[in-house]
CSV table of C-alpha atoms and ligand atoms in Angstrom, one decimal:
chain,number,residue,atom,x,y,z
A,1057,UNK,CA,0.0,0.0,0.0
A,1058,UNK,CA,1.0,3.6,-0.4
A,1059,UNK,CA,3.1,2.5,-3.7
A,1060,UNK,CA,1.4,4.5,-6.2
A,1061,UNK,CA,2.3,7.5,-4.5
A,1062,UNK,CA,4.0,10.2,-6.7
A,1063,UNK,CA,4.2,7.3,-9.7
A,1064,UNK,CA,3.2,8.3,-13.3
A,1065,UNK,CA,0.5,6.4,-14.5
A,1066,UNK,CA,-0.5,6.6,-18.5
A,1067,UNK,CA,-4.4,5.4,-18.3
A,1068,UNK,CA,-5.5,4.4,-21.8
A,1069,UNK,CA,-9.3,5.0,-21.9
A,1070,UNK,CA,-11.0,2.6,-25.3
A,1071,UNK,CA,-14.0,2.5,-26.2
A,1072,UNK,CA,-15.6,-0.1,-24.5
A,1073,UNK,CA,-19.1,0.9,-22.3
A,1074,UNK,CA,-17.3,0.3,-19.2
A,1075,UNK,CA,-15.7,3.6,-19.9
A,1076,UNK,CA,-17.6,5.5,-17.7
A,1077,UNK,CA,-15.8,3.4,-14.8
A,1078,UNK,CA,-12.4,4.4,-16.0
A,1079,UNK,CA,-13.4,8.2,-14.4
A,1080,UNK,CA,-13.9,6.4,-11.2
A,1081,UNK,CA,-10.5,4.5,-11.9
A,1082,UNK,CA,-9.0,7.6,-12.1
A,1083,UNK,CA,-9.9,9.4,-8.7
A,1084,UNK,CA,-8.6,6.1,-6.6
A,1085,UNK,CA,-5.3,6.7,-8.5
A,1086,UNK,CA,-4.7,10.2,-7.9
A,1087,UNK,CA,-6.3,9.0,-4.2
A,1088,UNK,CA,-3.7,6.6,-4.2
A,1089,UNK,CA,-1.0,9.8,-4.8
A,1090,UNK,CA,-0.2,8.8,-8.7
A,1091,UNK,CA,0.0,11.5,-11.2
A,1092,UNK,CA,-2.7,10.7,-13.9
A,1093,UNK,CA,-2.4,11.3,-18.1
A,1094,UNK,CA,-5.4,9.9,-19.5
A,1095,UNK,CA,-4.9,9.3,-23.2
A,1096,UNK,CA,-8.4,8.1,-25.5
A,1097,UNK,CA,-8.8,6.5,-28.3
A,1098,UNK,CA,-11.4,7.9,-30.7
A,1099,UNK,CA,-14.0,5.3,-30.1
A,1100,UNK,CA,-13.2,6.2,-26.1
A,1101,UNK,CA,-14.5,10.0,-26.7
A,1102,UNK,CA,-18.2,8.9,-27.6
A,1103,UNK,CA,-18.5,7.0,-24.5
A,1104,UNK,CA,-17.0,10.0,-22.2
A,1105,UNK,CA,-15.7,12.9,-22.7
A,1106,UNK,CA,-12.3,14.0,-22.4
A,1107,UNK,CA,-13.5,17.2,-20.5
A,1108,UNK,CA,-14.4,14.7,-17.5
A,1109,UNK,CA,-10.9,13.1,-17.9
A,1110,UNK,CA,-9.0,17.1,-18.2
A,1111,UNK,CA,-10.9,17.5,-15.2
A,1112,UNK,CA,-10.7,14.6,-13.1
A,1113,UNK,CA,-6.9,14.4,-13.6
A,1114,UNK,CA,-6.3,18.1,-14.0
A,1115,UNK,CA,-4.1,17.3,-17.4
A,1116,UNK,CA,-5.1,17.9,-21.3
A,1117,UNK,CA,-5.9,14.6,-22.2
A,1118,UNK,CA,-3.9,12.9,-25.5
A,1119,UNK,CA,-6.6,11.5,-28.3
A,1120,UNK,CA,-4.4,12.7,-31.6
A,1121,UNK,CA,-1.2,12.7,-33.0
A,1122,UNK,CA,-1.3,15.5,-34.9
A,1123,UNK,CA,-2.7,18.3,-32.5
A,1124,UNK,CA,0.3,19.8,-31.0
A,1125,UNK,CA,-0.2,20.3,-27.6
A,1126,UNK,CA,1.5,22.9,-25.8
A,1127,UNK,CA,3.8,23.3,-28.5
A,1128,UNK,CA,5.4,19.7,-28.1
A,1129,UNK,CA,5.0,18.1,-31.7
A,1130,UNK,CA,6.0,14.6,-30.2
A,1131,UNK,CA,3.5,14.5,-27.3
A,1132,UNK,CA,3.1,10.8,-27.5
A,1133,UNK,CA,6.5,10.2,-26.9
A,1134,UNK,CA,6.9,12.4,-24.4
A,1135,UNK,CA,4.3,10.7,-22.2
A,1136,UNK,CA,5.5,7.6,-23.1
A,1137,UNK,CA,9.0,8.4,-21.6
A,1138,UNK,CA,6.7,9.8,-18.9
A,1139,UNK,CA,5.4,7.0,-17.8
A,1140,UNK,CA,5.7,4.6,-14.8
A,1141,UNK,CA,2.9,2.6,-15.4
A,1142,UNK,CA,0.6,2.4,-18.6
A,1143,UNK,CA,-2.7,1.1,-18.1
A,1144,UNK,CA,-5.5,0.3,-20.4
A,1145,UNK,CA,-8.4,-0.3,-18.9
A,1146,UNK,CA,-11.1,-0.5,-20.5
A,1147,UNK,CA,-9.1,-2.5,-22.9
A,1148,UNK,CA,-11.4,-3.6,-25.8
A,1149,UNK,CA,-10.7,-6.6,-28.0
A,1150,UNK,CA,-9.5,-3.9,-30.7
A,1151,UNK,CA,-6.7,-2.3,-29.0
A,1152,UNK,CA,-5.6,-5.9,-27.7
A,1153,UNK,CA,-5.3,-7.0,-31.1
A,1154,UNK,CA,-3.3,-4.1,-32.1
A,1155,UNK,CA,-0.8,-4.1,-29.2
A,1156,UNK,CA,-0.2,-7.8,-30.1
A,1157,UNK,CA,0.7,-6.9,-33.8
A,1158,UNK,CA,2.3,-3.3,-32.7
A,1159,UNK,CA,0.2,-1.9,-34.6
A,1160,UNK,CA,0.6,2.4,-34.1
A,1161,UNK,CA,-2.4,4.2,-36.2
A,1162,UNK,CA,-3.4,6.7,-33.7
A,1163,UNK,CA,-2.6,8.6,-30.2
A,1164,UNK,CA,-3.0,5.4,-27.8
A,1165,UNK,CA,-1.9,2.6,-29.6
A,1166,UNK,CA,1.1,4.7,-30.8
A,1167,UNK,CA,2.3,6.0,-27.4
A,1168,UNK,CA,1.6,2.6,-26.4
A,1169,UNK,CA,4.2,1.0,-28.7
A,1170,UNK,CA,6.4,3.9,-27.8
A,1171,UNK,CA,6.4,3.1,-23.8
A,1172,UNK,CA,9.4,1.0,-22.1
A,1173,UNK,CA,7.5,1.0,-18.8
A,1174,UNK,CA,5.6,-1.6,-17.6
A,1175,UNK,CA,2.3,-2.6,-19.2
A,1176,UNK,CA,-1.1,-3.5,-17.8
A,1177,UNK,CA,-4.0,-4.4,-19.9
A,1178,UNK,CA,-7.6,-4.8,-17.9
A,1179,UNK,CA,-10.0,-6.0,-20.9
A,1180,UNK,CA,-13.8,-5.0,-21.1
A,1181,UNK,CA,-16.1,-6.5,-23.8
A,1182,UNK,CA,-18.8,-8.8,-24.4
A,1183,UNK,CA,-18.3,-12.7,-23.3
A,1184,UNK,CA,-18.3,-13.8,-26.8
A,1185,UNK,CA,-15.9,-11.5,-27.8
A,1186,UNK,CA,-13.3,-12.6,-25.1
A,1187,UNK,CA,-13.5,-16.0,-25.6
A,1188,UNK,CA,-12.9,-15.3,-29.6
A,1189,UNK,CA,-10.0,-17.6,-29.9
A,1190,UNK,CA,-8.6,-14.6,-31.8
A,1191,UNK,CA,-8.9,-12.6,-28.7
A,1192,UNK,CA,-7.5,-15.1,-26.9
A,1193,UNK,CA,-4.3,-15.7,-28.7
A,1194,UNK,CA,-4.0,-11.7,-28.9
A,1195,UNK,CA,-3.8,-12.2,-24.8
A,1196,UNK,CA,-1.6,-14.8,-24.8
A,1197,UNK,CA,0.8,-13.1,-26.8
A,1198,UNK,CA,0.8,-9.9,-24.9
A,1199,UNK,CA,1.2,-12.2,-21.4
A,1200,UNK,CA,4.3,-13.9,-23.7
A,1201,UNK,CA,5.5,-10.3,-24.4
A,1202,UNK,CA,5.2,-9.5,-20.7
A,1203,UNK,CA,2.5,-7.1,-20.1
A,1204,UNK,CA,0.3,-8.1,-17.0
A,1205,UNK,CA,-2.9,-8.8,-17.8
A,1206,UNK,CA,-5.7,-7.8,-14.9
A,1207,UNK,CA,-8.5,-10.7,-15.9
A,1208,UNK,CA,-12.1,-9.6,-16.9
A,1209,UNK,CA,-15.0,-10.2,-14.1
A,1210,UNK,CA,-17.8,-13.0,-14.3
A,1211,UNK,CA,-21.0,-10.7,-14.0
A,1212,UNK,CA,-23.7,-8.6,-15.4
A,1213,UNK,CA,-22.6,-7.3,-18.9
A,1214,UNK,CA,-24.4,-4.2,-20.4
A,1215,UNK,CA,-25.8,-6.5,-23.1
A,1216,UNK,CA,-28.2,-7.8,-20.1
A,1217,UNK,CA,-27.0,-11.2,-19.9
A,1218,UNK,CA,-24.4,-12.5,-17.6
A,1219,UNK,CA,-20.9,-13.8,-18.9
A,1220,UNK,CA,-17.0,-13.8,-18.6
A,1221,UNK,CA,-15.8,-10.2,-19.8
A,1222,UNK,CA,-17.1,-7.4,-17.3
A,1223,UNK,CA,-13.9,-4.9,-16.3
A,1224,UNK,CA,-12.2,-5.6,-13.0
A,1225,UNK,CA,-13.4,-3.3,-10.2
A,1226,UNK,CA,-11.5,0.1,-10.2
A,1227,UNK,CA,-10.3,-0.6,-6.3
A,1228,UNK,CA,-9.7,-4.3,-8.0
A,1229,UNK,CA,-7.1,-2.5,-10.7
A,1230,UNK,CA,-5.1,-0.5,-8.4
A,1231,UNK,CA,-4.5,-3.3,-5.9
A,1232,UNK,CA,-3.3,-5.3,-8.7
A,1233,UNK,CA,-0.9,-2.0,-9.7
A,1234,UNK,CA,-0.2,-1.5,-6.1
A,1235,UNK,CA,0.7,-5.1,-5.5
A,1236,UNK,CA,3.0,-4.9,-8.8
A,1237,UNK,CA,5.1,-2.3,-7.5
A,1238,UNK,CA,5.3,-3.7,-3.9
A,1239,UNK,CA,7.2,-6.7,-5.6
A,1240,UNK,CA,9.0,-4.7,-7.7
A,1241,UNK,CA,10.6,-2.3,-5.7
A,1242,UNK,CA,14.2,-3.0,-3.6
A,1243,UNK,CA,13.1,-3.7,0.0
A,1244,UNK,CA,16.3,-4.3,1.9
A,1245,UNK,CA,14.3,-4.3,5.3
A,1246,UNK,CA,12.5,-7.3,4.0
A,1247,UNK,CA,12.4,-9.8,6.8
A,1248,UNK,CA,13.0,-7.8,9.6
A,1249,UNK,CA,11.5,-6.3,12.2
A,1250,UNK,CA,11.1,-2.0,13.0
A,1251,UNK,CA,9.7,-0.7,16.5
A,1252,UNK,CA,9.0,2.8,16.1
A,1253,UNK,CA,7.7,5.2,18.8
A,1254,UNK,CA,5.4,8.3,17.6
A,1255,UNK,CA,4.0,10.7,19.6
A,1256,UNK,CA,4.2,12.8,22.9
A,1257,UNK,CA,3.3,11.1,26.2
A,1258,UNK,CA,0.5,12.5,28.6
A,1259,UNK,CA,1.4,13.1,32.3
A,1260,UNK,CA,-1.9,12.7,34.1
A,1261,UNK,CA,-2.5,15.4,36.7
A,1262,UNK,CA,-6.2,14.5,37.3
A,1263,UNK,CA,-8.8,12.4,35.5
A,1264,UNK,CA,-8.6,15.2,32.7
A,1265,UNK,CA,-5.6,17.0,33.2
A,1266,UNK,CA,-2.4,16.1,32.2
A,1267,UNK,CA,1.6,17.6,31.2
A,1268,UNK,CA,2.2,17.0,27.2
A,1269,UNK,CA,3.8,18.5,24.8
A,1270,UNK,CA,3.6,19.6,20.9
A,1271,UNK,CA,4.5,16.3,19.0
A,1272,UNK,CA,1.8,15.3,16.9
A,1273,UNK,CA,3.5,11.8,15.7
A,1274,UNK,CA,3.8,12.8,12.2
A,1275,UNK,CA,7.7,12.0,12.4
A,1276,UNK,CA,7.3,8.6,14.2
A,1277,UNK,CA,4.3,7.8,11.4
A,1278,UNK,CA,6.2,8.4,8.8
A,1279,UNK,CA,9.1,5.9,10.0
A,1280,UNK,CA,6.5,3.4,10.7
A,1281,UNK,CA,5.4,4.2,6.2
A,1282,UNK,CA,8.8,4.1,5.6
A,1283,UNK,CA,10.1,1.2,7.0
A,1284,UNK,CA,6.8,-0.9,5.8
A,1285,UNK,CA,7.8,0.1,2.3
A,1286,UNK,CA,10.9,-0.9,2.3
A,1287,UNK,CA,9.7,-4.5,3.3
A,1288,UNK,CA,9.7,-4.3,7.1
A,1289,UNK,CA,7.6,-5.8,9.8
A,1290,UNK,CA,6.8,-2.9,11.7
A,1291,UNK,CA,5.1,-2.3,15.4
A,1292,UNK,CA,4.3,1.1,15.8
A,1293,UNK,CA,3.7,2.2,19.8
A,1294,UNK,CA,2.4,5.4,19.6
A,1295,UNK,CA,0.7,7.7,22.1
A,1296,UNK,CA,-0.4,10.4,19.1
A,1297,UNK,CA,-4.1,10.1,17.4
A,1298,UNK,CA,-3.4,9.7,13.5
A,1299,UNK,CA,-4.6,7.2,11.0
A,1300,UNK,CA,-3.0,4.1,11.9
A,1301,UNK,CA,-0.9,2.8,8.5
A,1302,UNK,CA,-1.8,-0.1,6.7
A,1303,UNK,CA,-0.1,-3.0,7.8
A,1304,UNK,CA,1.5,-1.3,10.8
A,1305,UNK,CA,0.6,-3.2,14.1
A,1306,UNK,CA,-0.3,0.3,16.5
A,1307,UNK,CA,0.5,-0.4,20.1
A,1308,UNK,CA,-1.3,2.4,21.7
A,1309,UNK,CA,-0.4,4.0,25.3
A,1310,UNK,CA,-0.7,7.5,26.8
A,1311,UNK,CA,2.1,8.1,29.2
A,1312,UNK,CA,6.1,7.4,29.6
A,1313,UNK,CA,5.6,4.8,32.1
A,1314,UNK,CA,3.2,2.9,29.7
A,1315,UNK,CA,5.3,3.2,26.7
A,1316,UNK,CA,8.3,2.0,28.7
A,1317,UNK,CA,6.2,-1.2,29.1
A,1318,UNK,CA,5.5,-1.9,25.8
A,1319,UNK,CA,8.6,-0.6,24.2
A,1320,UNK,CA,10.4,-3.3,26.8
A,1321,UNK,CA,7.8,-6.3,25.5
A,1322,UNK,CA,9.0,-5.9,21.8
A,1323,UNK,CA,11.8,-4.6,21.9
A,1324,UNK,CA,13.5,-8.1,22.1
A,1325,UNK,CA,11.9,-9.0,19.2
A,1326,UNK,CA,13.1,-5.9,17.0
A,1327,UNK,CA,16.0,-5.3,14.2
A,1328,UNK,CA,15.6,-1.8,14.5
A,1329,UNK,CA,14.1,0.5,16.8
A,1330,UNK,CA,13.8,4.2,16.1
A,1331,UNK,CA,12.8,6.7,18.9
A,1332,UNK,CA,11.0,9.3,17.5
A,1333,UNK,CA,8.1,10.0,20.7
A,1334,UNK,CA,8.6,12.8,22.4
A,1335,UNK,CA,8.7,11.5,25.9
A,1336,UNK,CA,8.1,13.6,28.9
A,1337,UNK,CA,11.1,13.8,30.7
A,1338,UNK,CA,8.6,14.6,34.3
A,1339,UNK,CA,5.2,13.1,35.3
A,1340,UNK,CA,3.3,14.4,38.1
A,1341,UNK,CA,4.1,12.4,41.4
A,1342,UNK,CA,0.9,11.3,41.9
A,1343,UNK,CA,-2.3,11.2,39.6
A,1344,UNK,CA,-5.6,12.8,41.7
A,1345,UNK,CA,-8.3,10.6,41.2
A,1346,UNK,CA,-10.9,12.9,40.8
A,1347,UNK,CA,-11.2,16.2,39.0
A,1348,UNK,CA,-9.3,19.3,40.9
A,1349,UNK,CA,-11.6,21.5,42.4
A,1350,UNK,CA,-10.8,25.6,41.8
A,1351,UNK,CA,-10.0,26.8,45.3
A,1352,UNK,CA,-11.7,30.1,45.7
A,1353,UNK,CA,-8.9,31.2,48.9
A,1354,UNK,CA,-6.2,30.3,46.5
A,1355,UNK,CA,-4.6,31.1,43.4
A,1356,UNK,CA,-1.6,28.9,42.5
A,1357,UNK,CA,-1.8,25.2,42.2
A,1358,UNK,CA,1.3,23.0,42.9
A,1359,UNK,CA,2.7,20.5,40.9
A,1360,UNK,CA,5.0,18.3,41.8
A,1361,UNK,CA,6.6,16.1,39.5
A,1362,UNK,CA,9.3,13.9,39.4
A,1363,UNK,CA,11.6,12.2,36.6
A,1364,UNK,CA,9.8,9.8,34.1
A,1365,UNK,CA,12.3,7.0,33.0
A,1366,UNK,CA,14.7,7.5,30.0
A,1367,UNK,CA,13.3,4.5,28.2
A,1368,UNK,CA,16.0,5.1,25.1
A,1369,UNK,CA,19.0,4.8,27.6
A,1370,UNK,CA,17.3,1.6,29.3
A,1371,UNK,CA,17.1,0.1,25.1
A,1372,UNK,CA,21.1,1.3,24.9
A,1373,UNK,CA,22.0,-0.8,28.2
A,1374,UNK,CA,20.0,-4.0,26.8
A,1375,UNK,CA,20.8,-3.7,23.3
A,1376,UNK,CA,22.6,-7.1,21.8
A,1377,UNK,CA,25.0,-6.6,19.0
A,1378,UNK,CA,22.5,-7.5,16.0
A,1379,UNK,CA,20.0,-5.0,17.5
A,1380,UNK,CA,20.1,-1.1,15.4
A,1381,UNK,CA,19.1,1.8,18.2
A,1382,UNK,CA,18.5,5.1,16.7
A,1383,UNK,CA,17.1,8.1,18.9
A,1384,UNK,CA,16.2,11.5,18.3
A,1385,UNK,CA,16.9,14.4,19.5
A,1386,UNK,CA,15.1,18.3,19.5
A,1387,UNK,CA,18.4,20.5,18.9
A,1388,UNK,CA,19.7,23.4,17.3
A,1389,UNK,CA,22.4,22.7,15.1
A,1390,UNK,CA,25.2,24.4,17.0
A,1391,UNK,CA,25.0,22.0,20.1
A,1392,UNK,CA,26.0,18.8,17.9
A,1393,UNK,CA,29.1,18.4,19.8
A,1394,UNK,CA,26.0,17.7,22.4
A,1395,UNK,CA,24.2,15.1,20.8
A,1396,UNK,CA,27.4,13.3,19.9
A,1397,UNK,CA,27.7,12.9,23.5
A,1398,UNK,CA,24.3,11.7,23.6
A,1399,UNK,CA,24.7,9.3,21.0
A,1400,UNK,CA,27.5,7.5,23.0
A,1401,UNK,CA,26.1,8.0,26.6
A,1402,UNK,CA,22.5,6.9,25.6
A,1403,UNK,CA,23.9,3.7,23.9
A,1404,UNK,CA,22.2,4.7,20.3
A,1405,UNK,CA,24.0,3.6,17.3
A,1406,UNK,CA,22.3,6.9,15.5
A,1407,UNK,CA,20.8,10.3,16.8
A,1408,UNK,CA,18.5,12.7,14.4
A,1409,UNK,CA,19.3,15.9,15.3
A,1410,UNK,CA,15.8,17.7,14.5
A,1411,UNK,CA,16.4,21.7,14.3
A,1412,UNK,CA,13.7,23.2,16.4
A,1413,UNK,CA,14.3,26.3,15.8
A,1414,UNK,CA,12.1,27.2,12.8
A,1415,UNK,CA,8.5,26.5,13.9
A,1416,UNK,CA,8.0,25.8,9.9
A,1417,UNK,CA,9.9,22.3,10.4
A,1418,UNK,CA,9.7,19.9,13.8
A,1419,UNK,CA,7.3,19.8,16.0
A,1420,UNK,CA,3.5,19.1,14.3
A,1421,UNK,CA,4.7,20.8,10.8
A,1422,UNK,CA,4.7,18.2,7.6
A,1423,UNK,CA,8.3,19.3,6.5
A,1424,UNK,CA,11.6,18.6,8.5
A,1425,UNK,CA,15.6,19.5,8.6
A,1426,UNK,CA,17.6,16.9,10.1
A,1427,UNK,CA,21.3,16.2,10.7
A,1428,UNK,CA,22.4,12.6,11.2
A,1429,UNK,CA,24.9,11.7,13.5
A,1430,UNK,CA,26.6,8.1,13.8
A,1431,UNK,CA,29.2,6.8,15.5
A,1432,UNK,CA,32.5,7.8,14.4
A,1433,UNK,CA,31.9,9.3,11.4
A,1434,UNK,CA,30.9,13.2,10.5
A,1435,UNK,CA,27.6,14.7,11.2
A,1436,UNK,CA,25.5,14.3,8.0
A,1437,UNK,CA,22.8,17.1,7.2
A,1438,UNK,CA,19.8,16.2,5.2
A,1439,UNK,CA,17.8,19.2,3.0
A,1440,UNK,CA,14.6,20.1,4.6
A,1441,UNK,CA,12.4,17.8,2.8
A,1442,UNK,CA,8.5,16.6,3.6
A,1443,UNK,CA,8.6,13.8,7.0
A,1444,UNK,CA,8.1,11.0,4.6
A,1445,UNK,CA,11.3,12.1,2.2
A,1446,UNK,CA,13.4,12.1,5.5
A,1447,UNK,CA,11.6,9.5,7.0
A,1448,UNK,CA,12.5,7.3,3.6
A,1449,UNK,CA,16.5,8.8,3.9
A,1450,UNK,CA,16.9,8.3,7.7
A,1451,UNK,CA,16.0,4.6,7.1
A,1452,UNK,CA,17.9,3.7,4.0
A,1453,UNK,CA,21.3,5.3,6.1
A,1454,UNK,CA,20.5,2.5,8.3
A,1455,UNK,CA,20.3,0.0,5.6
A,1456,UNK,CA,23.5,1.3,4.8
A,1457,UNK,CA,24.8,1.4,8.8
A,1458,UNK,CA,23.7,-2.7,8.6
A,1459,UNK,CA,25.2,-3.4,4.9
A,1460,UNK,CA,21.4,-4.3,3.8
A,1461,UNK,CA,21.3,-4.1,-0.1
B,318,PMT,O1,5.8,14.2,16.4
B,318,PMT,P1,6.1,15.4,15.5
B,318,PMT,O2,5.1,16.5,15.6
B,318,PMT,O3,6.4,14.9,14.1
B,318,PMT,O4,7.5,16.0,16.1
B,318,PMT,C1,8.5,15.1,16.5
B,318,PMT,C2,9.9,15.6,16.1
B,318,PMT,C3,9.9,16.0,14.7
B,318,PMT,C4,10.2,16.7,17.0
B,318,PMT,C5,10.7,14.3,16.4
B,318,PMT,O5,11.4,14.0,15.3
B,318,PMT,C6,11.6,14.3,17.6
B,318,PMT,O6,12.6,14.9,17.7
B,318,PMT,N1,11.2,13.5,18.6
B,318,PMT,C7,11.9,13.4,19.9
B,318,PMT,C8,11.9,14.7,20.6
B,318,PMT,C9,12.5,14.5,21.9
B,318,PMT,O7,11.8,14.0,22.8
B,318,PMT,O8,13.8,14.8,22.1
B,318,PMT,P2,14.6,14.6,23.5
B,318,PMT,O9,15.9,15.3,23.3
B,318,PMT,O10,13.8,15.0,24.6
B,318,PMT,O11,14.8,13.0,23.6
B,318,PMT,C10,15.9,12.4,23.0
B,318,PMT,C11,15.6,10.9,22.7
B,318,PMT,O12,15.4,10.2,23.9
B,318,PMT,C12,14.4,10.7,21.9
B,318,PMT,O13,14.7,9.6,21.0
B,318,PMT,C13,13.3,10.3,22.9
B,318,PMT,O14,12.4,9.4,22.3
B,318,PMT,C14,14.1,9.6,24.0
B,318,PMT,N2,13.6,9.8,25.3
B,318,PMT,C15,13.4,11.0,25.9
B,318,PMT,C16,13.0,11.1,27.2
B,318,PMT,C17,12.6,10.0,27.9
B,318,PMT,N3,12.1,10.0,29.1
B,318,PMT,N4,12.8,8.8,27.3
B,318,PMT,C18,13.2,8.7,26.0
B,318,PMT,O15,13.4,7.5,25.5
């Protein structure tokens, strides 16, 4: 999941009746974060129009060769070299015949031919017409040439009658893209498995008060996305309140004392553990158990709190050898020589420095500056880049820290 984000999809629309779906196709893709170019063949256009397509995927869509558009007289080989992904879906039984001849007479089939990227073909058309041996052998050549072939639906066709040959469900089409690119993309952390902590802990006071702080768990989230893309089992204990990601196991707690706990059950069990909640450093001695009246004869209210533990320098003192220990830390970037120290005393094998001094980046924002610093070795500044980028850099450093290809 999450693997279409930022891709280029080419969506060929042809003129099947189950174009009308293809517009639906479309939102779940740029849902999914791809970048949509909708080209049509001509046969496509009296089924939809490309207005709903321009609009949908906010891009002029292709149907000729011979309009320039925007001034580029190639267009079809520009998307083509564009592409990530080409998709034709609806495929009818006409533009399957003429990708398995190559075959290049108009905008699709022509930009089609010209694509090096990866080819998926999701055929639409009446039962008869897909069991056509014709058909057929066009489909068993384009599976021979390699392009993945997302298999028609048993169901009611528009023709009334129910057969072999209705287009795969939209959600159906980008799991089978999504699933494509999960197997096809390098996961070095395949196998192994990531702890991350997200969040800042809450001190009770009272039954409704309690000490926090401003971490929103955006940082620890998007280790937990991070490290699942990249093929890791991931256990995310987190104390913030965001969308849990897809196949992430969430661990929730609230305080320092709780997340001590569960950090300590899997910690064991864990490759890599990564630091990121923002734990309260002091916890009110003791919680009130019921609300805290306002004392009219009085105007101050006493706190008293005492030290929470330091749960990463507890993980430093257990750590075995084949265990990775990576903390954070909320600095400015002039007391490095600091977190140098930190890195050693705590036991980490690597600190992010995050630079808290620009409220745009840190705490709760969606963007980040970090600077990396490992053992024996110079302090490595990233560029201020969105959580997930950084979130996506820290972790393939630590591939590289643990020689994982
Ligand atoms: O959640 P966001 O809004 O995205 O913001 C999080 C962040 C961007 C600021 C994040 O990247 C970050 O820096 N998180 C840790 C901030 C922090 O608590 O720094 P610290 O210097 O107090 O702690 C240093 C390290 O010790 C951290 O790894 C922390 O998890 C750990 N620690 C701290 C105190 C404590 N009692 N136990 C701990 O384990």
């Amino acid at each position: 999941m999450g693997m279409l984000k930022d891709k280029h999809v080419t969506l060929y629309v042809t003129g099947s009746i189950a174009a009308y779906k293809s517009a639906l196709l479309t939102r779940l893709l740029i849902k999914a974060g791809a970048q949509v170019q909708v080209v049509m063949t001509a046969a496509a256009t009296d089924f939809v129009t490309p207005l709903t397509f321009q609009t949908l995927s906010k891009r002029p869509v292709l149907t000729d060769l011979f309009t320039a558009t925007e001034g580029d007289p190639i267009k079809h080989i520009t998307v083509a070299d564009w592409t990530d992904i080409a998709l034709v879906a609806p495929a009818t039984a006409n533009i399957l015949a003429k990708m398995a001849q190559g075959l290049a007479d108009d905008a699709a089939s022509s930009t089609l031919i010209a694509t090096a990227a990866p080819k998926f073909v999701a055929p639409a058309m009446n039962k008869n017409m897909w069991a056509n041996p014709a058909t057929q052998r066009n489909v068993q050549q384009l599976r021979a040439d390699g392009v993945l072939v997302i298999d028609p639906a048993e169901g009611f066709l528009a023709e009334g009658y129910s057969g072999s040959g209705r287009l795969a469900e939209p959600a159906t089409i980008v799991a089978a893209l999504e699933a494509y690119l999960q197997d096809h993309t390098p996961q070095p952390l395949r196998g192994k498995q990531v702890l991350v902590t997200a969040g800042g802990t809450r001190e009770a006071i009272d039954p409704v008060r309690y000490v926090g702080n401003k971490s929103s768990g955006k940082m620890g989230y998007a280790l937990a996305r991070a490290a699942r893309d990249l093929g890791a089992e991931v256990t995310l204990i987190s104390s913030a309140s965001l969308t849990t990601p897809h196949n992430v196991d969430l661990v929730p707690v609230v305080s320092a004392a709780e997340m001590e706990t569960a950090v300590n059950t899997y910690f064991g069990a864990s490759d890599i553990t990564l630091m990121a909640a923002a734990v309260a450093d002091f916890r009110p001695e003791a919680i009130v158990d019921h609300k805290i009246k306002k004392q009219d004869d009085t105007s101050t209210l006493d706190l008293h709190l005492v030290r929470t533990p330091d749960i990463l320098a507890g993980l430093g003192k257990q750590k075995r050898a084949d265990q990775f220990l990576l903390g954070f830390a909320a600095e400015t970037n002039d007391l490095l020589q600091n977190v140098q120290k930190k890195l050693v005393a705590k036991g980490a094998d690597m600190i992010v420095a995050n630079d808290v001094s620009d409220t745009a980046i840190g705490f709760n924002s969606d963007a980040n500056r970090v600077t990396l610093l490992k053992r024996d070795a110079e302090p490595e500044q990233l560029a201020m880049a969105s959580k997930d980028e950084i979130a996506r850099e820290i972790l393939l450093r630590v591939c590289q820290q643990l020689h994982l290809a």
